[in-house]
Coordinates of C-alpha atoms in Angstrom, one line a residue:
Chain H
M1 CA 7.1 4.4 -73.6
M2 CA 10.2 6.1 -71.6
Q3 CA 14.0 5.8 -73.1
I4 CA 17.0 7.4 -71.6
R5 CA 20.5 7.9 -73.4
F6 CA 22.9 8.8 -70.8
E7 CA 26.6 10.0 -71.7
M8 CA 29.3 11.5 -69.2
S9 CA 32.6 12.9 -70.2
G10 CA 35.4 15.6 -69.2
G11 CA 36.4 15.9 -65.8
Y12 CA 39.9 16.3 -63.7
A13 CA 40.4 12.6 -64.5
G14 CA 40.1 12.8 -68.2
M15 CA 38.9 9.4 -67.7
F16 CA 36.1 9.0 -70.7
A17 CA 37.7 11.7 -72.5
A18 CA 38.1 9.8 -75.6
R19 CA 35.3 7.3 -74.9
P20 CA 32.7 8.9 -73.2
L21 CA 30.8 7.0 -70.4
T22 CA 27.3 5.9 -71.7
Y23 CA 24.0 4.0 -70.9
Q24 CA 21.0 3.7 -72.7
V25 CA 17.9 1.9 -71.2
A26 CA 14.2 1.4 -72.2
V27 CA 12.8 2.2 -68.7
D28 CA 9.7 0.1 -69.5
E29 CA 11.4 -2.9 -69.8
L30 CA 12.8 -2.6 -66.4
P31 CA 11.3 -4.8 -63.8
E32 CA 9.5 -3.3 -61.2
P33 CA 10.2 -1.4 -58.4
E34 CA 13.1 -0.7 -60.7
R35 CA 11.2 1.0 -63.6
A36 CA 8.9 3.2 -61.1
A37 CA 11.8 4.3 -59.2
L38 CA 13.7 5.7 -62.4
R39 CA 10.5 7.1 -63.7
E40 CA 10.2 8.9 -60.3
L41 CA 13.9 9.9 -60.8
V42 CA 13.0 11.4 -64.3
E43 CA 9.9 13.3 -63.0
R44 CA 11.7 15.0 -60.0
S45 CA 14.4 16.1 -62.0
G46 CA 11.9 18.5 -63.9
L47 CA 14.0 18.1 -67.0
L48 CA 11.0 17.5 -69.1
T49 CA 9.0 20.2 -67.8
S50 CA 11.8 22.9 -67.1
P51 CA 15.0 22.2 -69.0
P52 CA 17.9 24.5 -67.7
P53 CA 19.5 26.6 -70.2
E54 CA 22.8 25.8 -72.0
P55 CA 25.5 26.8 -70.0
A56 CA 27.6 30.1 -71.0
R57 CA 31.0 28.3 -71.0
A58 CA 33.3 25.3 -70.4
T59 CA 34.6 25.2 -66.8
P60 CA 37.9 23.8 -66.5
D61 CA 38.0 19.9 -65.4
A62 CA 34.0 20.1 -65.3
L63 CA 31.8 17.0 -66.0
T64 CA 29.4 17.5 -68.9
Y65 CA 26.4 15.3 -69.1
R66 CA 24.4 14.5 -72.1
L67 CA 20.7 13.2 -71.7
T68 CA 18.4 12.4 -74.4
I69 CA 14.7 11.4 -72.8
T70 CA 12.1 10.2 -74.7
S71 CA 8.9 10.3 -73.2
E72 CA 5.2 9.9 -74.5
G73 CA 6.3 10.9 -78.4
R74 CA 8.5 13.5 -77.6
T75 CA 12.3 13.6 -77.3
H76 CA 14.4 16.0 -75.0
Q77 CA 18.1 16.7 -75.5
L78 CA 19.8 18.3 -72.8
T79 CA 23.2 19.1 -71.8
L80 CA 24.4 20.0 -68.2
H81 CA 27.7 20.9 -66.9
D82 CA 29.2 21.0 -63.1
P83 CA 28.8 23.0 -61.5
S84 CA 25.4 24.4 -62.9
V85 CA 23.4 21.1 -62.9
P86 CA 20.4 21.7 -60.5
A87 CA 20.0 20.0 -57.5
A88 CA 16.7 18.2 -58.5
V89 CA 18.6 16.6 -61.1
R90 CA 21.5 14.8 -59.6
P91 CA 19.9 11.8 -58.2
L92 CA 19.0 10.8 -62.0
L93 CA 22.4 11.5 -62.9
Q94 CA 23.9 9.5 -59.9
D95 CA 21.6 6.4 -60.8
L96 CA 22.2 6.6 -64.5
Q97 CA 26.1 7.0 -63.8
Q98 CA 26.3 4.0 -61.5
R99 CA 24.3 2.0 -64.2
A100 CA 26.6 2.8 -66.7
I101 CA 29.5 2.0 -64.7
A102 CA 28.0 -1.4 -63.4
Q103 CA 27.5 -2.0 -67.4
R104 CA 31.2 -0.9 -68.7
A105 CA 32.8 -2.6 -65.8
G106 CA 30.6 -6.2 -66.3
T107 CA 30.5 -6.3 -70.1
A108 CA 33.2 -4.0 -71.8
Chain Z
M1 CA 50.4 47.6 -64.2
V2 CA 48.9 44.7 -63.4
F3 CA 45.0 46.0 -63.0
H4 CA 44.3 44.8 -66.6
K5 CA 44.6 41.0 -65.2
C6 CA 42.1 41.9 -62.4
V7 CA 39.0 40.2 -63.1
C8 CA 36.2 42.3 -61.4
S9 CA 32.4 42.4 -61.9
Y10 CA 30.0 45.3 -61.2
V11 CA 28.2 42.7 -58.8
P12 CA 30.8 41.1 -56.9
P13 CA 30.6 37.3 -57.5
Y14 CA 30.2 36.5 -54.0
V15 CA 27.1 38.3 -53.7
I16 CA 25.5 36.4 -56.4
G17 CA 27.2 33.3 -55.2
S18 CA 25.8 33.9 -52.0
L19 CA 22.3 34.2 -53.3
A20 CA 22.8 30.9 -54.9
R21 CA 23.5 29.1 -51.7
R22 CA 20.4 30.6 -49.6
G23 CA 16.7 31.1 -51.0
S24 CA 14.3 28.7 -52.8
V25 CA 15.5 26.1 -55.3
T26 CA 14.3 28.0 -58.0
E27 CA 16.0 31.0 -56.7
R28 CA 19.0 29.2 -56.0
G29 CA 18.8 27.8 -59.9
Q30 CA 18.3 31.3 -61.0
A31 CA 21.2 32.9 -59.0
R32 CA 23.5 30.0 -60.2
I33 CA 22.9 30.7 -63.7
T34 CA 23.4 34.3 -63.0
A35 CA 26.8 33.2 -61.4
Q36 CA 27.8 31.6 -64.3
Q37 CA 26.7 34.3 -66.4
G38 CA 28.8 36.8 -64.2
K39 CA 31.7 34.4 -64.6
L40 CA 31.4 34.5 -68.3
S41 CA 31.0 38.4 -68.3
R42 CA 33.9 38.7 -66.0
E43 CA 36.0 36.6 -68.6
V44 CA 34.7 38.9 -71.5
R45 CA 35.6 42.0 -69.5
R46 CA 39.2 40.5 -68.9
D47 CA 40.9 42.8 -71.4
K48 CA 39.1 46.3 -70.3
P49 CA 40.7 48.7 -68.0
V50 CA 39.6 48.2 -64.4
K51 CA 38.6 51.6 -62.5
M52 CA 39.4 52.2 -59.2
H53 CA 35.8 52.6 -58.1
E54 CA 35.5 49.1 -59.2
I55 CA 38.0 47.8 -57.1
L56 CA 36.9 50.0 -54.1
A57 CA 33.3 48.7 -54.6
S58 CA 34.7 45.1 -54.7
A59 CA 36.5 45.6 -51.7
G60 CA 33.6 47.0 -49.5
A61 CA 31.5 43.9 -50.3
A62 CA 34.2 41.8 -49.6
S63 CA 34.1 43.2 -45.9
A64 CA 30.2 42.4 -46.0
G65 CA 31.2 38.9 -47.2
A66 CA 33.7 38.5 -44.1
A67 CA 31.1 40.1 -41.8
R68 CA 28.4 37.4 -43.0
A69 CA 31.2 34.5 -42.7
G70 CA 31.8 35.8 -39.1
A71 CA 28.4 35.0 -38.0
A72 CA 29.3 31.5 -38.1
S73 CA 32.1 30.0 -35.7
V74 CA 34.7 30.4 -38.1
T75 CA 36.0 33.7 -39.4
A76 CA 37.3 34.0 -43.0
A77 CA 40.7 35.6 -43.7
A78 CA 40.7 39.2 -45.1
A79 CA 39.9 39.5 -48.7
G80 CA 43.2 39.8 -50.5
S81 CA 45.1 38.2 -48.1
A82 CA 46.0 35.0 -49.9
G83 CA 44.4 33.0 -46.9
R84 CA 42.7 29.8 -47.2
E85 CA 39.1 29.0 -46.8
V86 CA 38.2 25.4 -46.4
W87 CA 34.5 25.2 -46.8
D88 CA 32.3 21.8 -46.2
S89 CA 29.6 21.2 -48.7
A90 CA 28.7 18.0 -46.4
H91 CA 27.6 15.8 -49.4
T92 CA 25.3 18.2 -50.7
W93 CA 25.7 19.9 -54.1
D94 CA 26.1 23.2 -52.6
Q95 CA 29.7 25.3 -52.7
R96 CA 30.3 27.6 -49.8
K97 CA 27.7 26.1 -47.6
T98 CA 29.8 26.2 -44.3
L99 CA 33.1 27.6 -43.7
V100 CA 34.9 24.5 -41.4
R101 CA 38.6 26.2 -41.6
A102 CA 40.0 29.7 -42.3
E103 CA 43.7 30.8 -42.3
G104 CA 45.4 30.4 -39.3
A105 CA 43.0 28.4 -37.4
A106 CA 43.3 24.9 -35.8
A107 CA 43.2 21.5 -37.2
T108 CA 39.5 20.2 -37.3
P109 CA 38.6 16.4 -36.7
D110 CA 38.1 16.0 -40.4
P111 CA 41.3 14.8 -42.2
D112 CA 40.1 15.8 -45.6
V113 CA 39.7 19.5 -44.7
N114 CA 43.1 19.4 -43.0
L115 CA 45.0 17.7 -46.2
V116 CA 43.3 20.1 -48.5
Y117 CA 44.1 23.1 -46.1
D118 CA 48.0 21.9 -45.9
S119 CA 48.1 21.3 -49.6
A120 CA 46.7 24.7 -50.5
G121 CA 49.6 26.0 -48.2
V122 CA 52.2 23.9 -50.4
V123 CA 51.0 25.3 -53.3
R124 CA 50.7 28.8 -52.3
K125 CA 54.3 28.7 -51.0
F126 CA 55.3 26.9 -54.3
Y127 CA 54.2 29.9 -56.1
K128 CA 55.6 32.7 -53.7
E129 CA 59.1 31.1 -53.3
Q130 CA 59.6 29.8 -56.8
L131 CA 57.7 31.9 -59.0
D132 CA 57.3 35.2 -56.9
R133 CA 53.5 35.0 -57.3
N134 CA 51.1 36.2 -54.8
S135 CA 48.3 33.8 -54.9
I136 CA 46.1 32.8 -57.9
D137 CA 45.6 36.3 -59.3
N138 CA 49.2 37.6 -58.2
L139 CA 47.0 40.3 -55.8
G140 CA 46.5 37.7 -52.8
M141 CA 43.3 36.2 -53.9
N142 CA 41.8 34.0 -51.2
L143 CA 42.0 30.2 -51.7
V144 CA 38.4 28.9 -51.6
L145 CA 38.3 25.2 -51.2
N146 CA 35.0 23.2 -50.9
V147 CA 35.2 19.5 -49.9
H148 CA 33.1 16.9 -49.5
F149 CA 31.0 18.0 -52.7
G150 CA 27.9 16.0 -53.4
T151 CA 27.9 12.2 -53.2
N152 CA 30.2 9.6 -54.6
Y153 CA 31.2 12.6 -56.8
M154 CA 34.4 11.5 -58.9
N155 CA 35.7 14.9 -59.7
A156 CA 37.3 18.2 -58.8
F157 CA 37.1 21.5 -60.8
W158 CA 37.9 25.1 -60.8
D159 CA 34.8 27.4 -61.8
G160 CA 36.4 30.6 -61.9
D161 CA 36.5 31.8 -58.3
E162 CA 37.0 28.7 -56.3
M163 CA 38.0 25.0 -56.0
T164 CA 35.6 22.0 -55.6
F165 CA 36.5 18.6 -54.7
G166 CA 34.3 15.4 -54.7
D167 CA 35.1 12.4 -52.1
G168 CA 35.1 9.7 -55.1
D169 CA 33.0 6.7 -55.0
G170 CA 35.6 4.6 -52.7
A171 CA 35.9 1.9 -55.2
I172 CA 37.4 3.9 -58.6
F173 CA 38.3 7.2 -56.8
T174 CA 39.0 8.0 -53.3
S175 CA 39.0 11.6 -52.3
F176 CA 40.3 14.0 -54.4
A177 CA 40.8 16.5 -51.6
R178 CA 43.6 14.1 -50.3
S179 CA 46.0 14.6 -53.2
L180 CA 48.2 17.5 -53.5
D181 CA 48.4 16.9 -57.3
V182 CA 45.0 17.6 -57.7
I183 CA 44.9 20.6 -55.3
A184 CA 47.9 22.0 -57.5
H185 CA 46.4 21.2 -60.8
E186 CA 43.2 23.1 -60.1
L187 CA 44.9 25.9 -58.5
A188 CA 46.9 26.3 -61.5
H189 CA 43.6 26.5 -63.6
G190 CA 42.8 29.7 -61.5
V191 CA 46.4 31.0 -62.4
T192 CA 46.2 30.4 -66.0
Q193 CA 42.7 32.0 -65.8
F194 CA 44.4 35.0 -64.6
T195 CA 47.2 35.3 -67.1
A196 CA 47.0 33.7 -70.6
N197 CA 43.4 32.6 -69.8
L198 CA 43.7 29.8 -72.5
D199 CA 40.5 29.0 -73.8
Y200 CA 39.2 25.6 -72.6
N201 CA 39.0 23.9 -76.0
S202 CA 41.0 22.2 -79.0
Q203 CA 44.8 23.2 -78.7
S204 CA 44.3 26.2 -76.5
G205 CA 42.3 24.1 -74.1
A206 CA 45.1 21.0 -74.2
L207 CA 47.7 23.8 -73.3
N208 CA 45.5 24.9 -70.4
E209 CA 45.5 21.5 -69.3
H210 CA 49.0 21.1 -69.8
F211 CA 49.8 23.9 -67.8
S212 CA 47.9 22.5 -64.8
D213 CA 49.8 19.1 -65.2
V214 CA 53.0 21.1 -65.3
F215 CA 52.6 23.1 -62.0
G216 CA 50.7 20.3 -60.5
T217 CA 53.6 18.0 -60.8
A218 CA 56.2 20.7 -60.1
V219 CA 54.5 21.5 -56.8
T220 CA 54.7 17.5 -56.0
Q221 CA 58.4 17.3 -56.6
F222 CA 58.7 20.8 -54.9
A223 CA 56.9 19.3 -51.8
E224 CA 58.6 15.9 -51.7
N225 CA 62.1 17.4 -52.4
Q226 CA 62.4 15.3 -55.4
E227 CA 64.8 15.8 -58.4
A228 CA 63.3 15.5 -62.1
G229 CA 65.2 12.2 -62.3
D230 CA 63.5 10.6 -59.2
A231 CA 60.0 11.5 -59.8
D232 CA 57.3 9.3 -61.2
W233 CA 55.8 11.9 -63.6
L234 CA 52.3 10.6 -63.0
I235 CA 49.3 12.6 -62.5
G236 CA 46.3 11.1 -60.4
N237 CA 47.8 8.1 -58.9
E238 CA 47.3 9.4 -55.4
I239 CA 43.4 9.3 -56.1
M240 CA 43.1 5.6 -57.6
G241 CA 40.8 3.6 -55.5
P242 CA 41.0 -0.1 -54.9
T243 CA 39.6 -1.1 -58.3
L244 CA 42.2 0.8 -60.1
F245 CA 44.9 0.9 -57.6
G246 CA 48.4 0.9 -59.3
E247 CA 47.4 2.7 -62.3
S248 CA 47.3 6.7 -62.7
L249 CA 45.4 8.9 -65.0
R250 CA 48.5 10.6 -67.0
S251 CA 51.9 9.9 -67.4
M252 CA 53.9 13.1 -68.4
M253 CA 57.1 10.6 -69.3
A254 CA 55.3 8.3 -71.3
P255 CA 51.7 9.7 -72.4
G256 CA 49.5 6.8 -73.3
T257 CA 50.7 4.5 -70.8
A258 CA 49.0 5.6 -67.5
Y259 CA 46.0 3.1 -67.4
D260 CA 44.7 0.0 -69.4
N261 CA 41.5 -1.4 -67.8
T262 CA 38.1 -2.5 -68.6
L263 CA 36.3 0.5 -67.1
M264 CA 38.4 3.4 -68.4
G265 CA 39.8 1.6 -71.8
K266 CA 43.3 2.5 -72.6
D267 CA 45.1 5.7 -71.9
P268 CA 44.3 7.8 -75.1
Q269 CA 47.0 10.5 -74.6
P270 CA 49.4 10.9 -77.5
A271 CA 53.0 11.4 -76.9
H272 CA 53.8 12.9 -80.3
M273 CA 52.1 14.9 -83.0
S274 CA 51.7 12.2 -85.3
N275 CA 48.8 10.7 -82.8
Y276 CA 47.4 13.9 -82.4
Y277 CA 43.5 13.6 -81.7
A278 CA 41.4 15.4 -83.7
G279 CA 37.6 14.4 -82.7
P280 CA 35.0 16.2 -80.6
A281 CA 35.0 14.5 -77.4
D282 CA 36.5 16.1 -74.3
N283 CA 36.4 19.9 -75.7
Q284 CA 38.3 18.7 -78.6
G285 CA 40.6 16.4 -76.6
V286 CA 41.7 19.0 -74.0
H287 CA 43.0 16.0 -71.4
I288 CA 44.2 14.0 -74.4
N289 CA 46.5 16.4 -76.5
S290 CA 48.2 17.8 -73.6
G291 CA 50.1 14.7 -73.6
I292 CA 52.3 16.3 -76.1
P293 CA 53.6 19.2 -74.5
N294 CA 53.5 17.4 -71.2
R295 CA 56.2 15.1 -72.5
A296 CA 58.0 18.1 -74.0
F297 CA 58.0 19.6 -70.4
Y298 CA 59.3 16.1 -68.9
L299 CA 62.3 16.1 -71.5
V300 CA 63.1 20.0 -70.3
A301 CA 62.8 19.6 -66.8
T302 CA 65.1 16.2 -66.9
D303 CA 67.8 18.3 -68.8
I304 CA 67.5 21.3 -66.9
G305 CA 66.1 20.4 -63.6
T306 CA 62.1 20.9 -62.8
P307 CA 62.4 24.0 -60.9
R308 CA 63.8 25.9 -63.8
A309 CA 61.7 24.1 -66.6
A310 CA 58.7 25.3 -64.2
A311 CA 60.1 28.9 -64.1
V312 CA 60.2 29.0 -68.1
W313 CA 56.8 27.7 -68.5
Y314 CA 55.7 30.3 -65.9
H315 CA 57.3 32.9 -67.9
A316 CA 55.5 32.0 -70.7
L317 CA 52.0 31.4 -69.6
Q318 CA 52.3 35.2 -68.8
N319 CA 53.2 36.0 -72.5
L320 CA 50.6 33.4 -74.1
W321 CA 47.1 34.5 -74.9
A322 CA 43.5 33.0 -74.7
T323 CA 43.4 31.6 -78.6
A324 CA 47.3 30.5 -78.4
N325 CA 47.9 27.2 -80.2
F326 CA 50.6 24.5 -79.9
A327 CA 53.0 26.3 -82.5
D328 CA 52.5 29.8 -80.8
A329 CA 53.2 27.9 -77.1
V330 CA 56.4 26.4 -78.8
D331 CA 57.3 30.2 -80.1
V332 CA 56.5 31.7 -76.6
I333 CA 58.3 29.1 -74.3
V334 CA 61.3 29.3 -76.7
A335 CA 61.5 33.2 -76.1
S336 CA 61.1 32.8 -72.5
A337 CA 63.9 30.5 -72.3
R338 CA 66.0 32.9 -74.1
V339 CA 64.9 35.7 -71.8
L340 CA 65.5 33.6 -68.4
T341 CA 68.9 32.5 -69.9
Q342 CA 69.8 36.2 -70.4
S343 CA 68.9 37.1 -66.9
G344 CA 70.8 34.2 -65.4
K345 CA 67.8 32.5 -64.1
A346 CA 68.2 29.5 -66.5
P347 CA 71.5 27.8 -67.7
L348 CA 73.1 28.1 -70.8
G349 CA 71.7 25.6 -73.3
T350 CA 68.1 25.9 -72.2
T351 CA 66.7 27.2 -75.5
Q352 CA 68.0 24.5 -77.3
S353 CA 67.2 22.0 -74.6
V354 CA 63.2 23.5 -75.2
R355 CA 63.6 23.6 -78.8
S356 CA 64.8 19.8 -79.0
A357 CA 62.1 18.8 -76.8
F358 CA 59.3 20.0 -78.6
R359 CA 61.2 18.7 -81.9
D360 CA 60.7 15.1 -80.3
V361 CA 57.3 15.4 -79.9
G362 CA 56.7 16.6 -83.4
L363 CA 56.4 20.5 -82.9

């Protein structure tokens, strides 16, 4: 069982300022090969095994990403800010951002 | 003395920064974290007196940095010459990856590189000619600009010593590097850091955002030779992609009216204290409540002209402090209006105009 909750806020645009861009997914309910692909992005991000430390301070106009990943009964809560996001995490954030935008554009 | 404003570090940031760009992923991660902490410690050290040996040590390391960059085909401008350095992230997540155009060098085939180079030149000229300021730190700090950061990256930011721009996703946003507005806004975050150093949350953070919008729009009007009455007072309209074309991100004239669409919702900026946002999002509303002082600046600028209004605000920025709130800002801006009126740099009536504008927005 893997569940992911993604939230993106901040940025120069101030878009998503009052209403952060969010997306929630039960990974196991996704069809293949989407499911395996997303699981692999999580695995490659290294977030579950070596989460990066909280950033020291707010950077003007930086985007903030909040992730809650529940996997094998454990919940991992992470906050990441540009520009200190590890490169290995970027593909996962990008995938989740695209899903969030597609969902909001389609349903909101 | 201006040295107390010099933000120095025992380990020069570009040394750590360089580590962050070389080495293994783990090393890079560690160096990046250290670079962040360095930025923090530089912040903490901002009020301490700076010793000459630190400055000299910094200068020595700067030459080493220049020599390193010189190994590539483009040579960086001398440190402290207010020179521009455009670096290409080449769609990676690395800053200062490849130096592609330095001060005085010929145009490159990449239009984004040339646009960001030209825009940074306009911003530098604005500060020099209109405000008698020598670059970001008033000590000729070089302007470091990273373009093509990441993939589909919909943002631009200032992180303590450089500016970084994404290309947008092409649908919602186009390239952030192509907008003078954006570059002037980010560079102003640097100016704020070296002056009032407003904390980036709540009211001081909204003031930080406000000053960036003020100088962003003042630079645009300066470049386009516009009067306050001719300008559109919109922020971000230049980077809206096909999906949101015709909308913008903020309106200084009419905060709250910049956009209204499915993706972004409705522009949440208040134009008056009665609609002040008190929630936790966006570092307690730094991009939201900035609408309130933004509207006040617009009112003053239409009254006395944008260049003179910008001069008043710039004077105030040098007298504000990190935890200043809206009420503090009003007091200091009013005091600045009086000082500039006394010295003949602002017309009679400026003080009343500033008071009246802030009263109109509920302050």
